[in-house]
Structures are given as C-alpha cells and as structure tokens.
PDB file of C-alpha atoms and ligand atoms in Angstrom:
ATOM      1  CA  MET R   1      54.942 104.999 115.249  1.00 81.00           C
ATOM      2  CA  HIS R   2      56.368 106.630 118.331  1.00 87.00           C
ATOM      3  CA  ILE R   3      60.120 106.360 118.886  1.00 87.00           C
ATOM      4  CA  HIS R   4      61.337 107.376 122.280  1.00 92.00           C
ATOM      5  CA  LYS R   5      63.654 110.379 122.141  1.00 91.00           C
ATOM      6  CA  PHE R   6      66.553 108.509 123.759  1.00 92.00           C
ATOM      7  CA  GLU R   7      66.148 105.761 121.216  1.00 93.00           C
ATOM      8  CA  GLN R   8      66.111 108.386 118.458  1.00 93.00           C
ATOM      9  CA  PHE R   9      69.303 109.838 119.879  1.00 95.00           C
ATOM     10  CA  TRP R  10      71.122 106.483 119.771  1.00 96.00           C
ATOM     11  CA  ILE R  11      69.816 105.678 116.278  1.00 95.00           C
ATOM     12  CA  LYS R  12      71.114 109.011 115.001  1.00 96.00           C
ATOM     13  CA  LEU R  13      74.415 108.565 116.793  1.00 97.00           C
ATOM     14  CA  SER R  14      74.864 105.077 115.285  1.00 96.00           C
ATOM     15  CA  PHE R  15      74.205 106.263 111.754  1.00 96.00           C
ATOM     16  CA  GLY R  16      76.338 109.344 112.362  1.00 97.00           C
ATOM     17  CA  LEU R  17      79.274 107.204 113.429  1.00 97.00           C
ATOM     18  CA  ILE R  18      78.927 104.953 110.386  1.00 97.00           C
ATOM     19  CA  ALA R  19      78.868 108.034 108.144  1.00 97.00           C
ATOM     20  CA  PHE R  20      81.914 109.424 109.986  1.00 97.00           C
ATOM     21  CA  PHE R  21      83.901 106.195 109.545  1.00 96.00           C
ATOM     22  CA  ILE R  22      83.065 106.031 105.841  1.00 96.00           C
ATOM     23  CA  ALA R  23      84.070 109.704 105.530  1.00 95.00           C
ATOM     24  CA  THR R  24      87.488 109.038 107.138  1.00 92.00           C
ATOM     25  CA  VAL R  25      88.163 106.235 104.640  1.00 91.00           C
ATOM     26  CA  VAL R  26      87.047 108.400 101.706  1.00 91.00           C
ATOM     27  CA  TYR R  27      89.152 111.287 103.032  1.00 91.00           C
ATOM     28  CA  GLY R  28      92.233 109.036 103.207  1.00 85.00           C
ATOM     29  CA  PHE R  29      91.860 107.851  99.630  1.00 85.00           C
ATOM     30  CA  VAL R  30      90.899 111.226  98.134  1.00 87.00           C
ATOM     31  CA  SER R  31      92.986 113.739 100.096  1.00 86.00           C
ATOM     32  CA  MET R  32      95.935 111.679 101.344  1.00 78.00           C
ATOM     33  CA  ASP R  33      96.364 109.684  98.138  1.00 74.00           C
ATOM     34  CA  LEU R  34      96.231 106.329  99.931  1.00 75.00           C
ATOM     35  CA  LYS R  35      96.152 103.291  97.680  1.00 73.00           C
ATOM     36  CA  VAL R  36      95.678  99.625  98.302  1.00 72.00           C
ATOM     37  CA  ILE R  37      98.452  97.601  96.734  1.00 63.00           C
ATOM     38  CA  GLY R  38      96.729  95.199  94.392  1.00 62.00           C
ATOM     39  CA  ASP R  39      97.438  92.349  92.017  1.00 63.00           C
ATOM     40  CA  TYR R  40     100.221  90.491  93.769  1.00 70.00           C
ATOM     41  CA  GLN R  41     102.303  88.421  91.436  1.00 85.00           C
ATOM     42  CA  THR R  42     103.507  85.099  92.801  1.00 89.00           C
ATOM     43  CA  ILE R  43     107.131  83.990  92.599  1.00 91.00           C
ATOM     44  CA  ASP R  44     109.202  81.003  93.749  1.00 91.00           C
ATOM     45  CA  PRO R  45     111.222  82.316  96.737  1.00 91.00           C
ATOM     46  CA  GLN R  46     113.936  79.734  96.004  1.00 90.00           C
ATOM     47  CA  GLY R  47     114.100  80.689  92.322  1.00 91.00           C
ATOM     48  CA  LEU R  48     114.806  84.416  92.535  1.00 92.00           C
ATOM     49  CA  ASP R  49     118.188  84.081  90.789  1.00 91.00           C
ATOM     50  CA  ALA R  50     116.406  83.337  87.518  1.00 91.00           C
ATOM     51  CA  THR R  51     114.393  86.573  87.756  1.00 93.00           C
ATOM     52  CA  PRO R  52     115.390  90.279  87.860  1.00 93.00           C
ATOM     53  CA  PHE R  53     115.591  89.833  91.648  1.00 94.00           C
ATOM     54  CA  GLY R  54     118.757  87.805  90.996  1.00 93.00           C
ATOM     55  CA  THR R  55     120.487  91.080  90.054  1.00 92.00           C
ATOM     56  CA  PRO R  56     118.655  93.458  92.379  1.00 94.00           C
ATOM     57  CA  GLY R  57     119.000  97.188  91.786  1.00 94.00           C
ATOM     58  CA  VAL R  58     117.734 100.067  89.672  1.00 96.00           C
ATOM     59  CA  ARG R  59     116.928  99.575  85.983  1.00 95.00           C
ATOM     60  CA  GLU R  60     116.053 102.146  83.343  1.00 94.00           C
ATOM     61  CA  VAL R  61     113.007 101.403  81.210  1.00 93.00           C
ATOM     62  CA  THR R  62     111.135 103.308  78.539  1.00 92.00           C
ATOM     63  CA  ARG R  63     107.383 103.339  78.900  1.00 88.00           C
ATOM     64  CA  ASN R  64     105.132 105.323  76.568  1.00 88.00           C
ATOM     65  CA  GLY R  65     108.197 107.177  75.316  1.00 90.00           C
ATOM     66  CA  ALA R  66     109.202 108.307  78.797  1.00 91.00           C
ATOM     67  CA  THR R  67     112.217 107.238  80.805  1.00 92.00           C
ATOM     68  CA  GLU R  68     111.239 105.505  84.017  1.00 95.00           C
ATOM     69  CA  TYR R  69     112.998 103.370  86.580  1.00 96.00           C
ATOM     70  CA  GLU R  70     112.325  99.966  88.088  1.00 96.00           C
ATOM     71  CA  VAL R  71     113.823  98.931  91.394  1.00 97.00           C
ATOM     72  CA  TYR R  72     114.074  95.271  92.337  1.00 97.00           C
ATOM     73  CA  VAL R  73     114.683  94.768  96.041  1.00 97.00           C
ATOM     74  CA  GLN R  74     115.196  91.610  98.067  1.00 97.00           C
ATOM     75  CA  THR R  75     114.443  91.816 101.772  1.00 97.00           C
ATOM     76  CA  LEU R  76     116.664  89.482 103.761  1.00 96.00           C
ATOM     77  CA  GLN R  77     117.429  88.748 107.380  1.00 95.00           C
ATOM     78  CA  PHE R  78     118.535  91.526 108.049  1.00 95.00           C
ATOM     79  CA  ALA R  79     119.117  93.802 105.077  1.00 96.00           C
ATOM     80  CA  PHE R  80     117.497  95.422 102.079  1.00 97.00           C
ATOM     81  CA  VAL R  81     119.375  94.480  98.895  1.00 95.00           C
ATOM     82  CA  PRO R  82     119.976  97.114  97.667  1.00 95.00           C
ATOM     83  CA  GLY R  83     119.310  99.706 100.348  1.00 95.00           C
ATOM     84  CA  THR R  84     121.332  98.645 103.368  1.00 96.00           C
ATOM     85  CA  SER R  85     124.976  98.293 102.278  1.00 94.00           C
ATOM     86  CA  SER R  86     124.448 100.734  99.392  1.00 94.00           C
ATOM     87  CA  PRO R  87     121.578 103.215  99.008  1.00 96.00           C
ATOM     88  CA  ILE R  88     118.840 102.841  96.390  1.00 96.00           C
ATOM     89  CA  THR R  89     119.603 105.869  94.210  1.00 96.00           C
ATOM     90  CA  VAL R  90     116.864 107.241  91.946  1.00 96.00           C
ATOM     91  CA  PRO R  91     116.233 110.596  90.253  1.00 96.00           C
ATOM     92  CA  ALA R  92     113.632 113.085  91.476  1.00 96.00           C
ATOM     93  CA  ASN R  93     110.475 113.894  89.482  1.00 95.00           C
ATOM     94  CA  THR R  94     110.571 110.587  87.624  1.00 95.00           C
ATOM     95  CA  ARG R  95     108.284 107.574  87.836  1.00 95.00           C
ATOM     96  CA  VAL R  96     109.867 104.815  89.888  1.00 96.00           C
ATOM     97  CA  THR R  97     108.293 101.391  90.294  1.00 95.00           C
ATOM     98  CA  PHE R  98     109.422  99.186  93.141  1.00 96.00           C
ATOM     99  CA  TYR R  99     109.243  95.392  93.058  1.00 96.00           C
ATOM    100  CA  ILE R 100     109.896  93.825  96.426  1.00 96.00           C
ATOM    101  CA  THR R 101     110.058  90.237  97.575  1.00 96.00           C
ATOM    102  CA  SER R 102     111.649  88.060 100.207  1.00 96.00           C
ATOM    103  CA  PRO R 103     113.561  84.781  99.896  1.00 95.00           C
ATOM    104  CA  ASP R 104     113.373  84.015 103.624  1.00 93.00           C
ATOM    105  CA  VAL R 105     110.685  85.367 105.935  1.00 95.00           C
ATOM    106  CA  LEU R 106     108.100  88.135 106.087  1.00 96.00           C
ATOM    107  CA  HIS R 107     109.621  91.638 106.189  1.00 97.00           C
ATOM    108  CA  GLY R 108     108.326  95.182 105.822  1.00 97.00           C
ATOM    109  CA  PHE R 109     109.406  97.928 103.448  1.00 97.00           C
ATOM    110  CA  ASP R 110     108.395 101.253 104.935  1.00 97.00           C
ATOM    111  CA  VAL R 111     109.776 104.461 103.431  1.00 97.00           C
ATOM    112  CA  ALA R 112     109.880 106.648 106.533  1.00 95.00           C
ATOM    113  CA  GLY R 113     107.977 109.926 106.325  1.00 92.00           C
ATOM    114  CA  THR R 114     105.925 108.860 103.288  1.00 93.00           C
ATOM    115  CA  ASN R 115     102.851 106.709 102.755  1.00 89.00           C
ATOM    116  CA  LEU R 116     104.971 104.136 100.871  1.00 94.00           C
ATOM    117  CA  ASN R 117     104.721 101.033 102.979  1.00 94.00           C
ATOM    118  CA  THR R 118     104.305  97.405 102.026  1.00 94.00           C
ATOM    119  CA  MET R 119     104.857  93.945 103.383  1.00 94.00           C
ATOM    120  CA  SER R 120     107.483  91.802 101.666  1.00 95.00           C
ATOM    121  CA  ILE R 121     106.097  88.293 101.587  1.00 94.00           C
ATOM    122  CA  PRO R 122     108.022  85.174 100.494  1.00 94.00           C
ATOM    123  CA  GLY R 123     106.336  83.901  97.333  1.00 93.00           C
ATOM    124  CA  GLN R 124     104.735  87.227  96.416  1.00 93.00           C
ATOM    125  CA  VAL R 125     105.960  90.349  94.632  1.00 94.00           C
ATOM    126  CA  ALA R 126     104.849  93.672  96.073  1.00 93.00           C
ATOM    127  CA  LYS R 127     104.716  96.456  93.496  1.00 92.00           C
ATOM    128  CA  PHE R 128     104.128 100.179  93.808  1.00 91.00           C
ATOM    129  CA  THR R 129     104.903 103.209  91.686  1.00 93.00           C
ATOM    130  CA  THR R 130     105.797 106.631  92.963  1.00 95.00           C
ATOM    131  CA  ILE R 131     107.427 109.919  91.990  1.00 95.00           C
ATOM    132  CA  PHE R 132     109.770 111.478  94.538  1.00 96.00           C
ATOM    133  CA  PRO R 133     109.189 115.232  94.203  1.00 94.00           C
ATOM    134  CA  GLU R 134     112.488 116.457  95.651  1.00 94.00           C
ATOM    135  CA  ALA R 135     116.091 115.426  96.096  1.00 95.00           C
ATOM    136  CA  ARG R 136     116.593 114.099  99.621  1.00 96.00           C
ATOM    137  CA  GLU R 137     117.290 110.928 101.539  1.00 97.00           C
ATOM    138  CA  TYR R 138     114.624 108.671 102.925  1.00 97.00           C
ATOM    139  CA  GLY R 139     115.111 105.943 105.491  1.00 97.00           C
ATOM    140  CA  ILE R 140     113.678 102.499 104.858  1.00 98.00           C
ATOM    141  CA  VAL R 141     112.651 100.448 107.866  1.00 97.00           C
ATOM    142  CA  CYS R 142     111.448  96.894 108.251  1.00 97.00           C
ATOM    143  CA  ASN R 143     108.210  97.014 110.181  1.00 95.00           C
ATOM    144  CA  GLU R 144     107.425  93.306 110.369  1.00 96.00           C
ATOM    145  CA  TYR R 145     109.149  91.264 113.049  1.00 96.00           C
ATOM    146  CA  CYS R 146     111.601  89.052 111.129  1.00 96.00           C
ATOM    147  CA  GLY R 147     114.038  87.740 113.727  1.00 95.00           C
ATOM    148  CA  PRO R 148     116.540  88.776 116.393  1.00 96.00           C
ATOM    149  CA  ALA R 149     118.098  91.653 114.389  1.00 96.00           C
ATOM    150  CA  HIS R 150     114.779  93.006 113.072  1.00 97.00           C
ATOM    151  CA  HIS R 151     115.288  96.270 114.934  1.00 96.00           C
ATOM    152  CA  ILE R 152     118.520  97.072 113.043  1.00 96.00           C
ATOM    153  CA  MET R 153     117.148  96.238 109.577  1.00 97.00           C
ATOM    154  CA  GLU R 154     117.174  99.543 107.749  1.00 97.00           C
ATOM    155  CA  GLY R 155     118.224 101.145 104.487  1.00 97.00           C
ATOM    156  CA  ILE R 156     118.361 104.362 102.506  1.00 97.00           C
ATOM    157  CA  ILE R 157     116.708 105.690  99.364  1.00 97.00           C
ATOM    158  CA  LYS R 158     118.749 108.539  97.936  1.00 96.00           C
ATOM    159  CA  VAL R 159     116.770 110.791  95.616  1.00 96.00           C
ATOM    160  CA  VAL R 160     119.078 112.976  93.519  1.00 96.00           C
ATOM    161  CA  PRO R 161     118.272 115.791  91.062  1.00 96.00           C
ATOM    162  CA  LYS R 162     117.595 114.394  87.597  1.00 92.00           C
ATOM    163  CA  SER R 163     120.664 116.189  86.202  1.00 91.00           C
ATOM    164  CA  GLU R 164     122.958 114.537  88.778  1.00 91.00           C
ATOM    165  CA  PHE R 165     121.636 110.996  88.357  1.00 91.00           C
ATOM    166  CA  ASP R 166     124.573 108.705  87.637  1.00 87.00           C
ATOM    167  CA  LYS R 167     123.463 106.036  85.171  1.00 85.00           C
ATOM    168  CA  SER R 168     126.598 103.972  85.789  1.00 85.00           C
ATOM    169  CA  THR R 169     124.934 102.732  88.989  1.00 84.00           C
ATOM    170  CA  LEU R 170     122.147 101.050  87.002  1.00 90.00           C
ATOM    171  CA  VAL R 171     121.989  97.281  86.662  1.00 86.00           C
ATOM    172  CA  GLU R 172     121.343  95.556  83.336  1.00 77.00           C
TER     173      GLU R 172
HETATM  174 CU1  CUA P   1     113.103  92.435 108.343  1.00 54.00          CU
HETATM  175 CU2  CUA P   1     111.992  93.002 110.395  1.00 54.00          CU
END
C-alpha cells in the first residue's frame, strides 16, 4: 500500500506527539515525585467538632516504632486553622501527614515552592504525607477562589530542626 509522504509525515508527527505527552506525564511522576492524592475520606462538614478537626493542630503518633506527626487543618473563610494566626510547626526530616478539610466552602492548600498542593473540599478529607528535608518557613496559600478575602488567605508552615522541636505546642 502506498502512503503519500506528506501523509506519512503527519502520521509520524501524531504518534510522536502522543509519545511525547505520555513521556511528560511519566517524567513528572518518576523524576518530580508527583503523586495523585487518592482515597478521599468523607466527613460531615457540620460535625467537625466531634473529630480531630475539632482540636486542629499537630499531633505526635507512633507508627511502626517511629515517631511521626499528624496535622489536622481546617480551611475557613479566610484562614488556615492552624497556619494563619499561628504557624504550623513541625520538625525537619520526620514524616508528617496532613489532613485537611473545610467546614464552609472550597479552598486550596498550596505549600508555596513545593509540589504539596491540594483542594480542601467541604465533606471530604484531603490527606498527604511528606518529609520536610530542612528547617525553613514555607508559605501556605489558598488557590481556590473562596470569597471576597480569598487573596489575603495565607499561612505559614515552620519547619524546625528536630532537636529544637517544642512538644508543648502539640495538641492532644
Ligand atoms: Cu480560601 Cu481562597
């Protein structure tokens, strides 16, 4: 069968583009450590007080014999609790799992300068685990339009050296 050379060119270009797009996705997941946040847990947005979100903050847990931290955060119009009026303080080089939800409207939780970024959806719990490699501060921004003060909704994650982590700031 004869295929005209221009047709051959476009066929090759089409398959080349498909291969390129697949390669960019593979590159993101393999080299940039991108992950899709899975298994959303549902929650009653009016019933957060009866859950750990009722006392939001950083908790210490022991998992497989290792000390880890869990951070429960509520996103509100227009603050991260904790995060905005007081920073979320966690130690460096330690596993930290964030649980994030919203009692009011859709918000974002984007840790600036990292690939940590999730939506905070009323009725769902977003969860991700990370290890901050160094002591420094990170800004948190809301990147979903949530109302008239959306643009000032921001917070801070303060990563401190393990030896300087003050456990008196933990919640029970
Ligand atoms: Cu909260 Cu935008």
